[in-house]
Protein backbone atom coordinates (compact mmCIF):
# COMPACT_ATOMS: atom_id res chain seq x y z
CA UNK A 1 0.00 0.00 0.00
CA UNK A 2 1.12 3.53 -0.59
CA UNK A 3 1.42 6.27 1.98
CA UNK A 4 -1.65 7.97 0.52
CA UNK A 5 -3.72 4.82 1.04
CA UNK A 6 -2.43 4.49 4.60
CA UNK A 7 -3.37 8.09 5.38
CA UNK A 8 -6.86 7.59 3.95
CA UNK A 9 -7.37 4.42 6.00
CA UNK A 10 -6.08 6.03 9.20
CA UNK A 11 -8.38 9.01 8.70
CA UNK A 12 -11.36 6.74 8.10
CA UNK A 13 -10.72 4.63 11.19
CA UNK A 14 -10.04 7.68 13.40
CA UNK A 15 -13.37 9.11 12.35
CA UNK A 16 -15.11 5.77 12.96
CA UNK A 17 -13.51 5.47 16.41
CA UNK A 18 -14.91 8.87 17.45
CA UNK A 19 -18.46 7.84 16.65
CA UNK A 20 -20.62 6.72 19.55
CA UNK A 21 -23.50 4.40 18.88
CA UNK A 22 -26.20 4.48 21.54
CA UNK A 23 -27.08 1.00 22.72
CA UNK A 24 -29.13 1.84 25.83
CA UNK A 25 -26.50 0.37 28.15
CA UNK A 26 -26.41 -3.00 26.38
CA UNK A 27 -22.61 -3.12 26.22
CA UNK A 28 -22.24 -2.39 29.93
CA UNK A 29 -24.81 -5.05 30.85
CA UNK A 30 -23.04 -7.64 28.72
CA UNK A 31 -19.63 -6.80 30.20
CA UNK A 32 -20.95 -7.08 33.77
CA UNK A 33 -22.76 -10.33 32.98
CA UNK A 34 -19.61 -12.00 31.68
CA UNK A 35 -18.23 -14.49 34.13
CA UNK A 36 -14.67 -14.43 35.25
CA UNK A 37 -12.51 -17.28 33.93
CA UNK A 38 -13.10 -20.56 35.68
CA UNK A 39 -10.27 -21.44 37.99
CA UNK A 40 -9.40 -25.11 38.06
CA UNK A 41 -8.51 -26.50 41.45
CA UNK A 42 -5.20 -28.32 41.86
CA UNK A 43 -6.71 -31.78 42.15
CA UNK A 44 -8.65 -31.40 38.90
CA UNK A 45 -5.54 -30.00 37.18
CA UNK A 46 -3.58 -33.03 38.40
CA UNK A 47 -6.18 -35.35 36.83
CA UNK A 48 -5.91 -33.44 33.55
CA UNK A 49 -2.12 -33.83 33.54
CA UNK A 50 -2.35 -37.51 34.43
CA UNK A 51 -4.86 -38.12 31.63
CA UNK A 52 -2.60 -36.30 29.15
CA UNK A 53 0.39 -38.37 30.25
CA UNK A 54 -1.67 -41.57 29.95
CA UNK A 55 -2.77 -40.67 26.41
CA UNK A 56 0.81 -39.89 25.36
CA UNK A 57 2.03 -43.19 26.83
CA UNK A 58 -0.74 -45.14 25.04
CA UNK A 59 0.04 -43.39 21.74
CA UNK A 60 3.73 -44.28 22.08
CA UNK A 61 2.89 -47.87 23.02
CA UNK A 62 0.53 -48.29 20.05
CA UNK A 63 3.05 -46.62 17.75
CA UNK A 64 5.71 -49.19 18.59
CA UNK A 65 3.24 -52.07 18.92
CA UNK A 66 1.96 -51.58 15.38
CA UNK A 67 5.42 -50.88 13.89
CA UNK A 68 4.92 -47.19 13.39
CA UNK A 69 8.54 -46.59 12.40
CA UNK A 70 8.25 -49.16 9.62
CA UNK A 71 5.10 -47.47 8.35
CA UNK A 72 6.75 -44.05 8.35
CA UNK A 73 9.85 -45.47 6.64
CA UNK A 74 7.72 -47.18 3.97
CA UNK A 75 5.72 -43.99 3.38
CA UNK A 76 8.84 -41.87 2.99
CA UNK A 77 10.43 -44.43 0.65
CA UNK A 78 7.27 -44.50 -1.45
CA UNK A 79 7.20 -40.70 -1.56
CA UNK A 80 10.85 -40.58 -2.62
CA UNK A 81 10.36 -43.28 -5.27
CA UNK A 82 7.28 -41.52 -6.67
CA UNK A 83 9.09 -38.17 -6.75
CA UNK A 84 12.12 -39.61 -8.54
CA UNK A 85 9.89 -41.43 -11.04
CA UNK A 86 7.89 -38.27 -11.73
CA UNK A 87 11.05 -36.23 -12.13
CA UNK A 88 12.64 -38.75 -14.50
CA UNK A 89 9.49 -38.88 -16.65
CA UNK A 90 9.37 -35.09 -16.71
CA UNK A 91 13.03 -34.79 -17.74
CA UNK A 92 12.46 -37.28 -20.58
CA UNK A 93 9.19 -35.78 -21.81
CA UNK A 94 9.95 -32.05 -21.41
CA UNK A 95 12.35 -31.79 -24.40
CA UNK A 96 9.77 -33.42 -26.70
CA UNK A 97 7.10 -30.77 -26.14
CA UNK A 98 6.61 -27.88 -28.53
CA UNK A 99 7.28 -25.41 -25.74
CA UNK A 100 10.94 -25.46 -24.85
CA UNK A 101 11.28 -26.32 -21.17
CA UNK A 102 14.78 -26.55 -19.83
CA UNK A 103 14.69 -29.36 -17.22
CA UNK A 104 17.51 -27.78 -15.21
CA UNK A 105 15.53 -24.58 -14.82
CA UNK A 106 12.44 -26.54 -13.81
CA UNK A 107 14.44 -28.47 -11.22
CA UNK A 108 15.89 -25.24 -9.83
CA UNK A 109 12.43 -23.65 -9.63
CA UNK A 110 11.08 -26.76 -7.91
CA UNK A 111 13.96 -26.69 -5.43
CA UNK A 112 13.26 -23.02 -4.77
CA UNK A 113 9.58 -23.67 -4.20
CA UNK A 114 10.15 -26.72 -2.01
CA UNK A 115 13.02 -25.35 0.10
CA UNK A 116 13.29 -21.58 0.11
CA UNK A 117 9.65 -20.51 0.15
CA UNK A 118 8.61 -22.65 3.17
CA UNK A 119 11.69 -21.35 4.98
CA UNK A 120 10.70 -17.75 4.29
CA UNK A 121 7.08 -18.38 5.28
CA UNK A 122 8.13 -20.03 8.55
CA UNK A 123 10.59 -17.24 9.28
CA UNK A 124 7.90 -14.62 8.70
CA UNK A 125 5.37 -16.45 10.87
CA UNK A 126 7.84 -16.94 13.73
CA UNK A 127 8.85 -13.28 13.53
CA UNK A 128 5.24 -12.26 14.13
CA UNK A 129 5.07 -14.33 17.33
CSV table of C-alpha atoms in Angstrom, one decimal:
chain,number,residue,atom,x,y,z
A,1,UNK,CA,0.0,0.0,0.0
A,2,UNK,CA,1.1,3.5,-0.6
A,3,UNK,CA,1.4,6.3,2.0
A,4,UNK,CA,-1.7,8.0,0.5
A,5,UNK,CA,-3.7,4.8,1.0
A,6,UNK,CA,-2.4,4.5,4.6
A,7,UNK,CA,-3.4,8.1,5.4
A,8,UNK,CA,-6.9,7.6,4.0
A,9,UNK,CA,-7.4,4.4,6.0
A,10,UNK,CA,-6.1,6.0,9.2
A,11,UNK,CA,-8.4,9.0,8.7
A,12,UNK,CA,-11.4,6.7,8.1
A,13,UNK,CA,-10.7,4.6,11.2
A,14,UNK,CA,-10.0,7.7,13.4
A,15,UNK,CA,-13.4,9.1,12.3
A,16,UNK,CA,-15.1,5.8,13.0
A,17,UNK,CA,-13.5,5.5,16.4
A,18,UNK,CA,-14.9,8.9,17.4
A,19,UNK,CA,-18.5,7.8,16.7
A,20,UNK,CA,-20.6,6.7,19.6
A,21,UNK,CA,-23.5,4.4,18.9
A,22,UNK,CA,-26.2,4.5,21.5
A,23,UNK,CA,-27.1,1.0,22.7
A,24,UNK,CA,-29.1,1.8,25.8
A,25,UNK,CA,-26.5,0.4,28.2
A,26,UNK,CA,-26.4,-3.0,26.4
A,27,UNK,CA,-22.6,-3.1,26.2
A,28,UNK,CA,-22.2,-2.4,29.9
A,29,UNK,CA,-24.8,-5.1,30.8
A,30,UNK,CA,-23.0,-7.6,28.7
A,31,UNK,CA,-19.6,-6.8,30.2
A,32,UNK,CA,-20.9,-7.1,33.8
A,33,UNK,CA,-22.8,-10.3,33.0
A,34,UNK,CA,-19.6,-12.0,31.7
A,35,UNK,CA,-18.2,-14.5,34.1
A,36,UNK,CA,-14.7,-14.4,35.3
A,37,UNK,CA,-12.5,-17.3,33.9
A,38,UNK,CA,-13.1,-20.6,35.7
A,39,UNK,CA,-10.3,-21.4,38.0
A,40,UNK,CA,-9.4,-25.1,38.1
A,41,UNK,CA,-8.5,-26.5,41.4
A,42,UNK,CA,-5.2,-28.3,41.9
A,43,UNK,CA,-6.7,-31.8,42.1
A,44,UNK,CA,-8.6,-31.4,38.9
A,45,UNK,CA,-5.5,-30.0,37.2
A,46,UNK,CA,-3.6,-33.0,38.4
A,47,UNK,CA,-6.2,-35.4,36.8
A,48,UNK,CA,-5.9,-33.4,33.5
A,49,UNK,CA,-2.1,-33.8,33.5
A,50,UNK,CA,-2.4,-37.5,34.4
A,51,UNK,CA,-4.9,-38.1,31.6
A,52,UNK,CA,-2.6,-36.3,29.2
A,53,UNK,CA,0.4,-38.4,30.3
A,54,UNK,CA,-1.7,-41.6,29.9
A,55,UNK,CA,-2.8,-40.7,26.4
A,56,UNK,CA,0.8,-39.9,25.4
A,57,UNK,CA,2.0,-43.2,26.8
A,58,UNK,CA,-0.7,-45.1,25.0
A,59,UNK,CA,0.0,-43.4,21.7
A,60,UNK,CA,3.7,-44.3,22.1
A,61,UNK,CA,2.9,-47.9,23.0
A,62,UNK,CA,0.5,-48.3,20.1
A,63,UNK,CA,3.0,-46.6,17.7
A,64,UNK,CA,5.7,-49.2,18.6
A,65,UNK,CA,3.2,-52.1,18.9
A,66,UNK,CA,2.0,-51.6,15.4
A,67,UNK,CA,5.4,-50.9,13.9
A,68,UNK,CA,4.9,-47.2,13.4
A,69,UNK,CA,8.5,-46.6,12.4
A,70,UNK,CA,8.3,-49.2,9.6
A,71,UNK,CA,5.1,-47.5,8.4
A,72,UNK,CA,6.8,-44.0,8.4
A,73,UNK,CA,9.8,-45.5,6.6
A,74,UNK,CA,7.7,-47.2,4.0
A,75,UNK,CA,5.7,-44.0,3.4
A,76,UNK,CA,8.8,-41.9,3.0
A,77,UNK,CA,10.4,-44.4,0.6
A,78,UNK,CA,7.3,-44.5,-1.4
A,79,UNK,CA,7.2,-40.7,-1.6
A,80,UNK,CA,10.9,-40.6,-2.6
A,81,UNK,CA,10.4,-43.3,-5.3
A,82,UNK,CA,7.3,-41.5,-6.7
A,83,UNK,CA,9.1,-38.2,-6.8
A,84,UNK,CA,12.1,-39.6,-8.5
A,85,UNK,CA,9.9,-41.4,-11.0
A,86,UNK,CA,7.9,-38.3,-11.7
A,87,UNK,CA,11.0,-36.2,-12.1
A,88,UNK,CA,12.6,-38.8,-14.5
A,89,UNK,CA,9.5,-38.9,-16.7
A,90,UNK,CA,9.4,-35.1,-16.7
A,91,UNK,CA,13.0,-34.8,-17.7
A,92,UNK,CA,12.5,-37.3,-20.6
A,93,UNK,CA,9.2,-35.8,-21.8
A,94,UNK,CA,10.0,-32.1,-21.4
A,95,UNK,CA,12.3,-31.8,-24.4
A,96,UNK,CA,9.8,-33.4,-26.7
A,97,UNK,CA,7.1,-30.8,-26.1
A,98,UNK,CA,6.6,-27.9,-28.5
A,99,UNK,CA,7.3,-25.4,-25.7
A,100,UNK,CA,10.9,-25.5,-24.8
A,101,UNK,CA,11.3,-26.3,-21.2
A,102,UNK,CA,14.8,-26.5,-19.8
A,103,UNK,CA,14.7,-29.4,-17.2
A,104,UNK,CA,17.5,-27.8,-15.2
A,105,UNK,CA,15.5,-24.6,-14.8
A,106,UNK,CA,12.4,-26.5,-13.8
A,107,UNK,CA,14.4,-28.5,-11.2
A,108,UNK,CA,15.9,-25.2,-9.8
A,109,UNK,CA,12.4,-23.7,-9.6
A,110,UNK,CA,11.1,-26.8,-7.9
A,111,UNK,CA,14.0,-26.7,-5.4
A,112,UNK,CA,13.3,-23.0,-4.8
A,113,UNK,CA,9.6,-23.7,-4.2
A,114,UNK,CA,10.1,-26.7,-2.0
A,115,UNK,CA,13.0,-25.4,0.1
A,116,UNK,CA,13.3,-21.6,0.1
A,117,UNK,CA,9.6,-20.5,0.2
A,118,UNK,CA,8.6,-22.7,3.2
A,119,UNK,CA,11.7,-21.4,5.0
A,120,UNK,CA,10.7,-17.7,4.3
A,121,UNK,CA,7.1,-18.4,5.3
A,122,UNK,CA,8.1,-20.0,8.5
A,123,UNK,CA,10.6,-17.2,9.3
A,124,UNK,CA,7.9,-14.6,8.7
A,125,UNK,CA,5.4,-16.4,10.9
A,126,UNK,CA,7.8,-16.9,13.7
A,127,UNK,CA,8.9,-13.3,13.5
A,128,UNK,CA,5.2,-12.3,14.1
A,129,UNK,CA,5.1,-14.3,17.3
